[in-house]
PDB file of C-alpha atoms in Angstrom:
ATOM      1  CA  UNK A  91     -62.255  -5.132  33.290  1.00 42.00           C
ATOM      2  CA  UNK A  92     -61.863  -7.601  30.401  1.00 37.00           C
ATOM      3  CA  UNK A  93     -63.047  -4.895  28.014  1.00 39.00           C
ATOM      4  CA  UNK A  94     -60.429  -2.527  29.412  1.00 38.00           C
ATOM      5  CA  UNK A  95     -57.672  -5.145  29.021  1.00 42.00           C
ATOM      6  CA  UNK A  96     -58.702  -5.763  25.431  1.00 39.00           C
ATOM      7  CA  UNK A  97     -58.668  -2.052  24.637  1.00 39.00           C
ATOM      8  CA  UNK A  98     -55.255  -1.725  26.312  1.00 39.00           C
ATOM      9  CA  UNK A  99     -53.804  -4.575  24.219  1.00 40.00           C
ATOM     10  CA  UNK A 100     -55.197  -3.071  21.014  1.00 37.00           C
ATOM     11  CA  UNK A 101     -53.703   0.327  21.884  1.00 41.00           C
ATOM     12  CA  UNK A 102     -50.348  -1.270  22.755  1.00 35.00           C
ATOM     13  CA  UNK A 103     -50.306  -3.171  19.467  1.00 33.00           C
ATOM     14  CA  UNK A 104     -51.106   0.030  17.566  1.00 39.00           C
ATOM     15  CA  UNK A 105     -48.221   1.797  19.267  1.00 35.00           C
ATOM     16  CA  UNK A 106     -45.870  -1.068  18.391  1.00 34.00           C
ATOM     17  CA  UNK A 107     -46.951  -1.008  14.749  1.00 32.00           C
ATOM     18  CA  UNK A 108     -46.463   2.765  14.633  1.00 35.00           C
ATOM     19  CA  UNK A 109     -42.972   2.396  16.117  1.00 37.00           C
ATOM     20  CA  UNK A 110     -42.085  -0.312  13.573  1.00 36.00           C
ATOM     21  CA  UNK A 111     -43.369   1.863  10.751  1.00 34.00           C
ATOM     22  CA  UNK A 112     -41.338   4.805  12.022  1.00 32.00           C
ATOM     23  CA  UNK A 113     -38.243   2.583  12.353  1.00 31.00           C
ATOM     24  CA  UNK A 114     -38.646   1.261   8.810  1.00 34.00           C
ATOM     25  CA  UNK A 115     -39.099   4.802   7.538  1.00 32.00           C
ATOM     26  CA  UNK A 116     -35.931   5.951   9.292  1.00 34.00           C
ATOM     27  CA  UNK A 117     -33.934   2.971   8.062  1.00 34.00           C
ATOM     28  CA  UNK A 118     -35.124   3.736   4.545  1.00 36.00           C
ATOM     29  CA  UNK A 119     -33.712   7.245   4.798  1.00 38.00           C
ATOM     30  CA  UNK A 120     -30.305   5.714   5.633  1.00 52.00           C
ATOM     31  CA  UNK A 121     -30.467   3.157   2.880  1.00 66.00           C
ATOM     32  CA  UNK A 122     -27.105   2.012   1.520  1.00 71.00           C
ATOM     33  CA  UNK A 123     -25.969   3.601  -1.730  1.00 85.00           C
ATOM     34  CA  UNK A 124     -24.786   0.200  -2.897  1.00 91.00           C
ATOM     35  CA  UNK A 125     -22.574  -2.741  -2.016  1.00 95.00           C
ATOM     36  CA  UNK A 126     -18.827  -2.525  -2.728  1.00 97.00           C
ATOM     37  CA  UNK A 127     -16.273  -5.310  -2.233  1.00 97.00           C
ATOM     38  CA  UNK A 128     -12.871  -3.925  -1.291  1.00 98.00           C
ATOM     39  CA  UNK A 129      -9.881  -6.229  -1.674  1.00 97.00           C
ATOM     40  CA  UNK A 130      -6.332  -6.176  -0.378  1.00 96.00           C
ATOM     41  CA  UNK A 131      -3.074  -8.106  -0.367  1.00 94.00           C
ATOM     42  CA  UNK A 132      -1.384  -9.858   2.524  1.00 91.00           C
ATOM     43  CA  UNK A 133       1.026  -7.361   4.074  1.00 91.00           C
ATOM     44  CA  UNK A 134       0.758  -4.458   6.512  1.00 93.00           C
ATOM     45  CA  UNK A 135       0.536  -1.594   4.033  1.00 95.00           C
ATOM     46  CA  UNK A 136      -2.235  -3.322   2.101  1.00 96.00           C
ATOM     47  CA  UNK A 137      -4.168  -4.121   5.288  1.00 96.00           C
ATOM     48  CA  UNK A 138      -4.015  -0.427   6.204  1.00 97.00           C
ATOM     49  CA  UNK A 139      -5.142   0.697   2.731  1.00 98.00           C
ATOM     50  CA  UNK A 140      -8.010  -1.805   2.777  1.00 97.00           C
ATOM     51  CA  UNK A 141      -9.204  -0.512   6.150  1.00 97.00           C
ATOM     52  CA  UNK A 142      -8.902   3.158   5.199  1.00 98.00           C
ATOM     53  CA  UNK A 143     -10.872   2.545   2.010  1.00 98.00           C
ATOM     54  CA  UNK A 144     -13.549   0.411   3.672  1.00 98.00           C
ATOM     55  CA  UNK A 145     -14.123   2.774   6.591  1.00 97.00           C
ATOM     56  CA  UNK A 146     -14.303   5.824   4.324  1.00 98.00           C
ATOM     57  CA  UNK A 147     -16.748   4.239   1.878  1.00 97.00           C
ATOM     58  CA  UNK A 148     -18.955   3.138   4.775  1.00 96.00           C
ATOM     59  CA  UNK A 149     -18.899   6.748   5.962  1.00 95.00           C
ATOM     60  CA  UNK A 150     -20.097   7.750   2.509  1.00 95.00           C
ATOM     61  CA  UNK A 151     -23.070   5.413   2.757  1.00 95.00           C
ATOM     62  CA  UNK A 152     -21.934   2.220   1.035  1.00 96.00           C
ATOM     63  CA  UNK A 153     -22.251  -1.287   2.360  1.00 96.00           C
ATOM     64  CA  UNK A 154     -18.721  -2.670   2.233  1.00 96.00           C
ATOM     65  CA  UNK A 155     -17.499  -6.239   2.147  1.00 95.00           C
ATOM     66  CA  UNK A 156     -13.781  -6.838   2.655  1.00 95.00           C
ATOM     67  CA  UNK A 157     -11.616  -9.512   1.067  1.00 94.00           C
ATOM     68  CA  UNK A 158      -8.113  -9.059   2.455  1.00 90.00           C
ATOM     69  CA  UNK A 159      -4.923 -11.117   2.787  1.00 90.00           C
ATOM     70  CA  UNK A 160      -4.815 -12.086  -0.885  1.00 93.00           C
ATOM     71  CA  UNK A 161      -1.768 -12.796  -3.009  1.00 90.00           C
ATOM     72  CA  UNK A 162      -1.012 -10.345  -5.826  1.00 89.00           C
ATOM     73  CA  UNK A 163      -2.119 -12.565  -8.710  1.00 91.00           C
ATOM     74  CA  UNK A 164      -5.176 -13.755  -6.765  1.00 94.00           C
ATOM     75  CA  UNK A 165      -6.271 -10.170  -6.092  1.00 95.00           C
ATOM     76  CA  UNK A 166      -5.786  -9.216  -9.727  1.00 96.00           C
ATOM     77  CA  UNK A 167      -7.769 -12.225 -10.962  1.00 96.00           C
ATOM     78  CA  UNK A 168     -10.542 -11.510  -8.462  1.00 96.00           C
ATOM     79  CA  UNK A 169     -10.817  -7.948  -9.774  1.00 97.00           C
ATOM     80  CA  UNK A 170     -10.907  -9.071 -13.398  1.00 96.00           C
ATOM     81  CA  UNK A 171     -13.512 -11.744 -12.586  1.00 96.00           C
ATOM     82  CA  UNK A 172     -15.798  -9.365 -10.711  1.00 96.00           C
ATOM     83  CA  UNK A 173     -15.226 -10.897  -7.273  1.00 96.00           C
ATOM     84  CA  UNK A 174     -13.645  -7.621  -6.171  1.00 97.00           C
ATOM     85  CA  UNK A 175     -14.813  -4.137  -7.083  1.00 98.00           C
ATOM     86  CA  UNK A 176     -11.726  -2.174  -6.064  1.00 98.00           C
ATOM     87  CA  UNK A 177      -8.330  -2.631  -4.439  1.00 98.00           C
ATOM     88  CA  UNK A 178      -5.006  -0.781  -4.234  1.00 98.00           C
ATOM     89  CA  UNK A 179      -2.406  -1.895  -6.744  1.00 97.00           C
ATOM     90  CA  UNK A 180       1.136  -0.767  -7.550  1.00 97.00           C
ATOM     91  CA  UNK A 181       2.054   0.525 -10.998  1.00 97.00           C
ATOM     92  CA  UNK A 182       5.232  -1.537 -11.294  1.00 94.00           C
ATOM     93  CA  UNK A 183       3.505  -4.765 -10.287  1.00 93.00           C
ATOM     94  CA  UNK A 184       0.743  -4.304 -12.851  1.00 95.00           C
ATOM     95  CA  UNK A 185       3.099  -3.207 -15.597  1.00 95.00           C
ATOM     96  CA  UNK A 186       5.629  -6.017 -15.279  1.00 91.00           C
ATOM     97  CA  UNK A 187       3.708  -8.917 -13.694  1.00 90.00           C
ATOM     98  CA  UNK A 188       0.213  -8.675 -15.192  1.00 95.00           C
ATOM     99  CA  UNK A 189       0.757  -6.733 -18.406  1.00 95.00           C
ATOM    100  CA  UNK A 190       4.220  -8.161 -19.208  1.00 94.00           C
ATOM    101  CA  UNK A 191       5.636  -4.742 -20.085  1.00 94.00           C
ATOM    102  CA  UNK A 192       9.244  -3.545 -19.623  1.00 93.00           C
ATOM    103  CA  UNK A 193      10.462  -1.864 -16.455  1.00 89.00           C
ATOM    104  CA  UNK A 194       9.558   1.809 -16.141  1.00 94.00           C
ATOM    105  CA  UNK A 195      11.323   3.959 -13.563  1.00 94.00           C
ATOM    106  CA  UNK A 196       9.440   7.201 -14.226  1.00 95.00           C
ATOM    107  CA  UNK A 197       6.340   7.261 -11.947  1.00 96.00           C
ATOM    108  CA  UNK A 198       4.199   9.315 -14.328  1.00 97.00           C
ATOM    109  CA  UNK A 199       5.074   7.240 -17.380  1.00 97.00           C
ATOM    110  CA  UNK A 200       4.447   3.981 -15.514  1.00 97.00           C
ATOM    111  CA  UNK A 201       1.064   5.240 -14.340  1.00 98.00           C
ATOM    112  CA  UNK A 202      -0.071   6.502 -17.743  1.00 98.00           C
ATOM    113  CA  UNK A 203       0.975   3.235 -19.348  1.00 98.00           C
ATOM    114  CA  UNK A 204      -0.922   0.951 -16.953  1.00 98.00           C
ATOM    115  CA  UNK A 205      -3.926   3.266 -17.046  1.00 98.00           C
ATOM    116  CA  UNK A 206      -4.078   3.057 -20.843  1.00 97.00           C
ATOM    117  CA  UNK A 207      -3.438  -0.693 -21.104  1.00 98.00           C
ATOM    118  CA  UNK A 208      -5.836  -1.716 -18.341  1.00 98.00           C
ATOM    119  CA  UNK A 209      -8.758   0.176 -19.851  1.00 97.00           C
ATOM    120  CA  UNK A 210      -8.826  -2.607 -22.436  1.00 96.00           C
ATOM    121  CA  UNK A 211      -9.330  -5.013 -19.510  1.00 97.00           C
ATOM    122  CA  UNK A 212     -12.301  -3.055 -18.157  1.00 97.00           C
ATOM    123  CA  UNK A 213     -10.240  -1.671 -15.277  1.00 98.00           C
ATOM    124  CA  UNK A 214      -9.850   1.997 -14.388  1.00 98.00           C
ATOM    125  CA  UNK A 215      -6.790   3.290 -12.555  1.00 98.00           C
ATOM    126  CA  UNK A 216      -7.843   6.219 -10.415  1.00 98.00           C
ATOM    127  CA  UNK A 217      -5.339   8.894  -9.363  1.00 98.00           C
ATOM    128  CA  UNK A 218      -1.976   7.511  -8.286  1.00 97.00           C
ATOM    129  CA  UNK A 219      -0.714   8.482  -4.865  1.00 97.00           C
ATOM    130  CA  UNK A 220       2.719   9.914  -4.197  1.00 96.00           C
ATOM    131  CA  UNK A 221       3.873   6.950  -2.121  1.00 96.00           C
ATOM    132  CA  UNK A 222       6.179   4.707  -4.121  1.00 95.00           C
ATOM    133  CA  UNK A 223       6.721   1.330  -2.461  1.00 94.00           C
ATOM    134  CA  UNK A 224       9.652   0.354  -4.623  1.00 93.00           C
ATOM    135  CA  UNK A 225      12.852  -1.424  -3.630  1.00 93.00           C
ATOM    136  CA  UNK A 226      15.185   0.666  -1.509  1.00 95.00           C
ATOM    137  CA  UNK A 227      18.821   0.375  -0.481  1.00 97.00           C
ATOM    138  CA  UNK A 228      19.071   1.031   3.244  1.00 98.00           C
ATOM    139  CA  UNK A 229      21.767   1.885   5.757  1.00 98.00           C
ATOM    140  CA  UNK A 230      21.728   2.883   9.409  1.00 98.00           C
ATOM    141  CA  UNK A 231      21.484   6.663   9.553  1.00 97.00           C
ATOM    142  CA  UNK A 232      24.478   7.101  11.855  1.00 97.00           C
ATOM    143  CA  UNK A 233      26.745   4.788   9.854  1.00 97.00           C
ATOM    144  CA  UNK A 234      25.778   6.341   6.516  1.00 97.00           C
ATOM    145  CA  UNK A 235      26.531   9.783   7.950  1.00 97.00           C
ATOM    146  CA  UNK A 236      29.884   8.569   9.278  1.00 97.00           C
ATOM    147  CA  UNK A 237      30.843   7.332   5.780  1.00 96.00           C
ATOM    148  CA  UNK A 238      29.348  10.348   3.990  1.00 97.00           C
ATOM    149  CA  UNK A 239      26.922   8.187   2.011  1.00 98.00           C
ATOM    150  CA  UNK A 240      23.579   9.669   0.938  1.00 98.00           C
ATOM    151  CA  UNK A 241      22.948   8.049  -2.435  1.00 98.00           C
ATOM    152  CA  UNK A 242      23.535   4.736  -4.189  1.00 98.00           C
ATOM    153  CA  UNK A 243      26.216   6.472  -6.247  1.00 98.00           C
ATOM    154  CA  UNK A 244      27.993   7.374  -2.991  1.00 98.00           C
ATOM    155  CA  UNK A 245      27.705   3.748  -1.893  1.00 97.00           C
ATOM    156  CA  UNK A 246      29.090   2.526  -5.231  1.00 97.00           C
ATOM    157  CA  UNK A 247      32.078   4.875  -4.945  1.00 96.00           C
ATOM    158  CA  UNK A 248      32.806   3.614  -1.435  1.00 96.00           C
ATOM    159  CA  UNK A 249      32.591  -0.048  -2.511  1.00 95.00           C
ATOM    160  CA  UNK A 250      34.985   0.545  -5.428  1.00 94.00           C
ATOM    161  CA  UNK A 251      37.600   1.737  -2.947  1.00 92.00           C
ATOM    162  CA  UNK A 252      36.708  -0.598  -0.079  1.00 90.00           C
ATOM    163  CA  UNK A 253      35.108  -3.633  -1.712  1.00 80.00           C
ATOM    164  CA  UNK A 254      35.549  -5.991   1.229  1.00 84.00           C
ATOM    165  CA  UNK A 255      34.476  -3.680   4.064  1.00 88.00           C
ATOM    166  CA  UNK A 256      30.681  -3.731   3.744  1.00 95.00           C
ATOM    167  CA  UNK A 257      28.267  -6.619   4.233  1.00 96.00           C
ATOM    168  CA  UNK A 258      25.155  -6.407   2.056  1.00 97.00           C
ATOM    169  CA  UNK A 259      21.926  -8.055   3.265  1.00 97.00           C
ATOM    170  CA  UNK A 260      19.657  -9.408   0.526  1.00 95.00           C
ATOM    171  CA  UNK A 261      16.806 -11.842   0.123  1.00 91.00           C
ATOM    172  CA  UNK A 262      17.229 -14.635  -2.416  1.00 88.00           C
ATOM    173  CA  UNK A 263      14.831 -13.087  -4.921  1.00 83.00           C
ATOM    174  CA  UNK A 264      16.616  -9.738  -5.107  1.00 89.00           C
ATOM    175  CA  UNK A 265      20.003 -11.451  -5.305  1.00 89.00           C
ATOM    176  CA  UNK A 266      18.926 -13.625  -8.258  1.00 83.00           C
ATOM    177  CA  UNK A 267      16.914 -11.123 -10.309  1.00 77.00           C
ATOM    178  CA  UNK A 268      18.471  -9.289 -13.242  1.00 74.00           C
ATOM    179  CA  UNK A 269      16.679  -6.170 -12.073  1.00 73.00           C
ATOM    180  CA  UNK A 270      17.965  -6.879  -8.555  1.00 88.00           C
ATOM    181  CA  UNK A 271      21.523  -7.171  -7.274  1.00 92.00           C
ATOM    182  CA  UNK A 272      23.274  -7.792 -10.604  1.00 90.00           C
ATOM    183  CA  UNK A 273      21.365  -5.046 -12.361  1.00 92.00           C
ATOM    184  CA  UNK A 274      22.099  -2.623  -9.536  1.00 95.00           C
ATOM    185  CA  UNK A 275      25.844  -3.368  -9.768  1.00 95.00           C
ATOM    186  CA  UNK A 276      25.776  -2.900 -13.526  1.00 94.00           C
ATOM    187  CA  UNK A 277      23.821   0.359 -13.347  1.00 95.00           C
ATOM    188  CA  UNK A 278      26.099   1.895 -10.733  1.00 97.00           C
ATOM    189  CA  UNK A 279      29.308   0.305 -12.056  1.00 96.00           C
ATOM    190  CA  UNK A 280      30.536  -1.522  -8.945  1.00 95.00           C
ATOM    191  CA  UNK A 281      31.024  -5.141  -7.928  1.00 92.00           C
ATOM    192  CA  UNK A 282      30.612  -6.590  -4.463  1.00 92.00           C
ATOM    193  CA  UNK A 283      32.353  -9.901  -3.665  1.00 91.00           C
ATOM    194  CA  UNK A 284      29.875 -12.778  -3.236  1.00 90.00           C
ATOM    195  CA  UNK A 285      31.269 -13.474   0.246  1.00 93.00           C
ATOM    196  CA  UNK A 286      30.129  -9.998   1.296  1.00 94.00           C
ATOM    197  CA  UNK A 287      26.494 -10.704   0.421  1.00 95.00           C
ATOM    198  CA  UNK A 288      24.459 -12.182   3.280  1.00 96.00           C
ATOM    199  CA  UNK A 289      21.257 -13.848   2.049  1.00 94.00           C
ATOM    200  CA  UNK A 290      18.300 -14.150   4.398  1.00 93.00           C
ATOM    201  CA  UNK A 291      14.497 -14.016   4.531  1.00 89.00           C
ATOM    202  CA  UNK A 292      13.005 -10.617   3.772  1.00 85.00           C
ATOM    203  CA  UNK A 293      11.574 -10.288   7.282  1.00 82.00           C
ATOM    204  CA  UNK A 294      15.048 -10.558   8.840  1.00 92.00           C
ATOM    205  CA  UNK A 295      16.743  -7.880   6.749  1.00 95.00           C
ATOM    206  CA  UNK A 296      15.645  -4.847   8.776  1.00 95.00           C
ATOM    207  CA  UNK A 297      16.602  -6.315  12.144  1.00 95.00           C
ATOM    208  CA  UNK A 298      19.953  -7.522  10.798  1.00 97.00           C
ATOM    209  CA  UNK A 299      20.702  -4.013   9.585  1.00 97.00           C
ATOM    210  CA  UNK A 300      19.546  -2.455  12.833  1.00 96.00           C
ATOM    211  CA  UNK A 301      21.733  -4.829  14.900  1.00 96.00           C
ATOM    212  CA  UNK A 302      24.794  -4.243  12.711  1.00 96.00           C
ATOM    213  CA  UNK A 303      24.965  -7.781  11.368  1.00 97.00           C
ATOM    214  CA  UNK A 304      24.984  -6.228   7.886  1.00 97.00           C
ATOM    215  CA  UNK A 305      25.918  -2.694   6.828  1.00 97.00           C
ATOM    216  CA  UNK A 306      23.608  -2.282   3.834  1.00 98.00           C
ATOM    217  CA  UNK A 307      20.349  -4.048   2.989  1.00 97.00           C
ATOM    218  CA  UNK A 308      17.608  -4.086   0.429  1.00 96.00           C
ATOM    219  CA  UNK A 309      14.128  -3.200   1.660  1.00 94.00           C
ATOM    220  CA  UNK A 310      10.969  -1.417   0.607  1.00 93.00           C
ATOM    221  CA  UNK A 311      10.676   2.352   0.554  1.00 94.00           C
ATOM    222  CA  UNK A 312       7.530   2.768   2.689  1.00 95.00           C
ATOM    223  CA  UNK A 313       8.253   0.112   5.324  1.00 94.00           C
ATOM    224  CA  UNK A 314       7.529   1.325   8.858  1.00 93.00           C
ATOM    225  CA  UNK A 315      10.764  -0.166  10.178  1.00 94.00           C
ATOM    226  CA  UNK A 316      12.733   2.499   8.289  1.00 94.00           C
ATOM    227  CA  UNK A 317      11.401   5.083  10.724  1.00 92.00           C
ATOM    228  CA  UNK A 318      11.364   2.739  13.698  1.00 93.00           C
ATOM    229  CA  UNK A 319      14.959   1.563  13.293  1.00 96.00           C
ATOM    230  CA  UNK A 320      16.390   4.946  12.169  1.00 95.00           C
ATOM    231  CA  UNK A 321      17.408   3.722   8.734  1.00 96.00           C
ATOM    232  CA  UNK A 322      18.263   5.852   5.725  1.00 96.00           C
ATOM    233  CA  UNK A 323      16.878   5.229   2.242  1.00 96.00           C
ATOM    234  CA  UNK A 324      19.758   5.950  -0.133  1.00 97.00           C
ATOM    235  CA  UNK A 325      18.747   8.150  -3.044  1.00 96.00           C
ATOM    236  CA  UNK A 326      18.388   6.152  -6.249  1.00 96.00           C
ATOM    237  CA  UNK A 327      20.081   8.943  -8.186  1.00 96.00           C
ATOM    238  CA  UNK A 328      20.665   6.692 -11.198  1.00 95.00           C
ATOM    239  CA  UNK A 329      16.927   5.892 -11.352  1.00 93.00           C
ATOM    240  CA  UNK A 330      17.387   2.131 -11.374  1.00 95.00           C
ATOM    241  CA  UNK A 331      14.375   0.853  -9.436  1.00 94.00           C
ATOM    242  CA  UNK A 332      10.953   0.612 -11.097  1.00 93.00           C
ATOM    243  CA  UNK A 333       8.119   2.894 -10.003  1.00 95.00           C
ATOM    244  CA  UNK A 334       5.650   1.217  -7.652  1.00 95.00           C
ATOM    245  CA  UNK A 335       3.180   4.003  -6.891  1.00 97.00           C
ATOM    246  CA  UNK A 336      -0.044   2.868  -5.259  1.00 98.00           C
ATOM    247  CA  UNK A 337      -3.438   3.670  -6.744  1.00 98.00           C
ATOM    248  CA  UNK A 338      -7.024   2.442  -6.359  1.00 98.00           C
ATOM    249  CA  UNK A 339      -8.010   0.253  -9.319  1.00 98.00           C
ATOM    250  CA  UNK A 340     -11.733  -0.219  -9.912  1.00 98.00           C
ATOM    251  CA  UNK A 341     -13.814  -2.169 -12.375  1.00 98.00           C
ATOM    252  CA  UNK A 342     -15.206   0.174 -15.025  1.00 97.00           C
ATOM    253  CA  UNK A 343     -18.738  -1.209 -14.709  1.00 97.00           C
ATOM    254  CA  UNK A 344     -18.708  -0.423 -10.990  1.00 97.00           C
ATOM    255  CA  UNK A 345     -17.478   3.119 -11.675  1.00 97.00           C
ATOM    256  CA  UNK A 346     -20.212   3.533 -14.303  1.00 97.00           C
ATOM    257  CA  UNK A 347     -22.829   2.496 -11.741  1.00 96.00           C
ATOM    258  CA  UNK A 348     -21.387   4.628  -8.925  1.00 96.00           C
ATOM    259  CA  UNK A 349     -19.424   7.460 -10.612  1.00 95.00           C
ATOM    260  CA  UNK A 350     -18.986   9.331  -7.323  1.00 96.00           C
ATOM    261  CA  UNK A 351     -16.719   6.505  -6.126  1.00 96.00           C
ATOM    262  CA  UNK A 352     -13.956   7.934  -8.280  1.00 96.00           C
ATOM    263  CA  UNK A 353     -14.044  11.230  -6.397  1.00 96.00           C
ATOM    264  CA  UNK A 354     -14.100   9.533  -2.998  1.00 97.00           C
ATOM    265  CA  UNK A 355     -11.166   7.240  -3.784  1.00 98.00           C
ATOM    266  CA  UNK A 356      -9.172  10.043  -5.410  1.00 98.00           C
ATOM    267  CA  UNK A 357      -9.534  11.988  -2.156  1.00 97.00           C
ATOM    268  CA  UNK A 358      -7.646   9.185  -0.432  1.00 97.00           C
ATOM    269  CA  UNK A 359      -4.939   9.023  -3.105  1.00 97.00           C
ATOM    270  CA  UNK A 360      -4.278  12.741  -2.882  1.00 96.00           C
ATOM    271  CA  UNK A 361      -3.633  12.559   0.871  1.00 97.00           C
ATOM    272  CA  UNK A 362      -1.287   9.550   0.926  1.00 97.00           C
ATOM    273  CA  UNK A 363       2.429  10.126   0.392  1.00 95.00           C
ATOM    274  CA  UNK A 364       5.611   8.249   1.306  1.00 93.00           C
ATOM    275  CA  UNK A 365       6.013   9.819   4.751  1.00 93.00           C
ATOM    276  CA  UNK A 366       2.379   9.137   5.589  1.00 96.00           C
ATOM    277  CA  UNK A 367       2.609   5.488   4.588  1.00 96.00           C
ATOM    278  CA  UNK A 368       5.876   4.997   6.477  1.00 94.00           C
ATOM    279  CA  UNK A 369       4.241   6.493   9.576  1.00 96.00           C
ATOM    280  CA  UNK A 370       1.087   4.362   9.282  1.00 97.00           C
ATOM    281  CA  UNK A 371       3.172   1.216   8.731  1.00 96.00           C
ATOM    282  CA  UNK A 372       5.369   2.204  11.689  1.00 96.00           C
ATOM    283  CA  UNK A 373       2.375   2.526  13.993  1.00 97.00           C
ATOM    284  CA  UNK A 374       1.244  -0.985  13.101  1.00 96.00           C
ATOM    285  CA  UNK A 375       4.559  -2.851  12.745  1.00 93.00           C
ATOM    286  CA  UNK A 376       6.634  -1.131  15.437  1.00 94.00           C
ATOM    287  CA  UNK A 377       4.129   0.306  17.917  1.00 96.00           C
ATOM    288  CA  UNK A 378       1.752  -2.643  17.411  1.00 96.00           C
ATOM    289  CA  UNK A 379      -1.346  -0.471  17.201  1.00 97.00           C
ATOM    290  CA  UNK A 380      -4.597  -1.957  15.904  1.00 97.00           C
ATOM    291  CA  UNK A 381      -4.883  -1.552  12.131  1.00 97.00           C
ATOM    292  CA  UNK A 382      -8.536  -0.542  12.292  1.00 97.00           C
ATOM    293  CA  UNK A 383      -7.787   2.165  14.871  1.00 97.00           C
ATOM    294  CA  UNK A 384      -4.796   3.432  12.897  1.00 97.00           C
ATOM    295  CA  UNK A 385      -6.979   3.768   9.793  1.00 98.00           C
ATOM    296  CA  UNK A 386      -9.804   5.501  11.683  1.00 97.00           C
ATOM    297  CA  UNK A 387      -7.455   7.905  13.455  1.00 97.00           C
ATOM    298  CA  UNK A 388      -5.838   8.936  10.181  1.00 97.00           C
ATOM    299  CA  UNK A 389      -9.212   9.569   8.539  1.00 97.00           C
ATOM    300  CA  UNK A 390     -10.305  11.681  11.514  1.00 97.00           C
ATOM    301  CA  UNK A 391      -7.039  13.656  11.391  1.00 96.00           C
ATOM    302  CA  UNK A 392      -7.688  14.327   7.709  1.00 95.00           C
ATOM    303  CA  UNK A 393     -11.178  15.604   8.453  1.00 94.00           C
ATOM    304  CA  UNK A 394     -12.698  12.778   6.431  1.00 95.00           C
ATOM    305  CA  UNK A 395     -14.414  11.013   9.324  1.00 88.00           C
ATOM    306  CA  UNK A 396     -16.361  12.396  12.276  1.00 78.00           C
TER     307      UNK A 396
END
């Protein structure tokens, strides 16, 4: 009986070792292609982009670490210092804030310029997307239609004739910047009385416009509240606002090590446009859906995730 028990234990141990060996073999076949650190800034759109990128790269076999909720300059420094491998940046931010170059309103020119200049910094700008998260002048759709206003030129013409009728909502930064309120007035040749400008925190602008506390407000072109609150982005027909197209920016040494990353990230860029970003932001900010689920659902809808 003891001999039988001993033989049984030996057989059981052999089976366990075989199972472990098989498990190790299987795990080896699914070995990670490499480790990538994906960064992101601290606002809804960036959280969504970080999740989309992370989930997709995991699907492609990479081990992904995330470093989100960073300030712009912190994210840029982390990329330059090798603490991040890739994150989504905006052409206008890089051009004016990091590279200290003049404003560029043409999306293609802005992109080509940052792409060329940042190569000297060991950074590669992959394909820019079509979504342009620049400043936007907003009105309620119904009120803009009532006044016949579709563009900033239309708004300027109305103000010239009715300078005291509209209240303009602005944050302090936009009001003070030369490329903000004053520059906009100069470009479109109108002047709004100071008493008609209502200054408030950025987060309050959309609600104030929705509730009719102001008639016009500055915002950002891909914000989800534009769709949620039925706001109209007035056409910047005078091309005043800088281009802020989003694009994945990756360290060149990482791209050299994993060249296929460029193709994977460019796939994402090609599928993201202004309407898509507004809808994704809307689902998070207005419908309060989970960011991770929003990102996954979009990737599945695009056929990029099973």
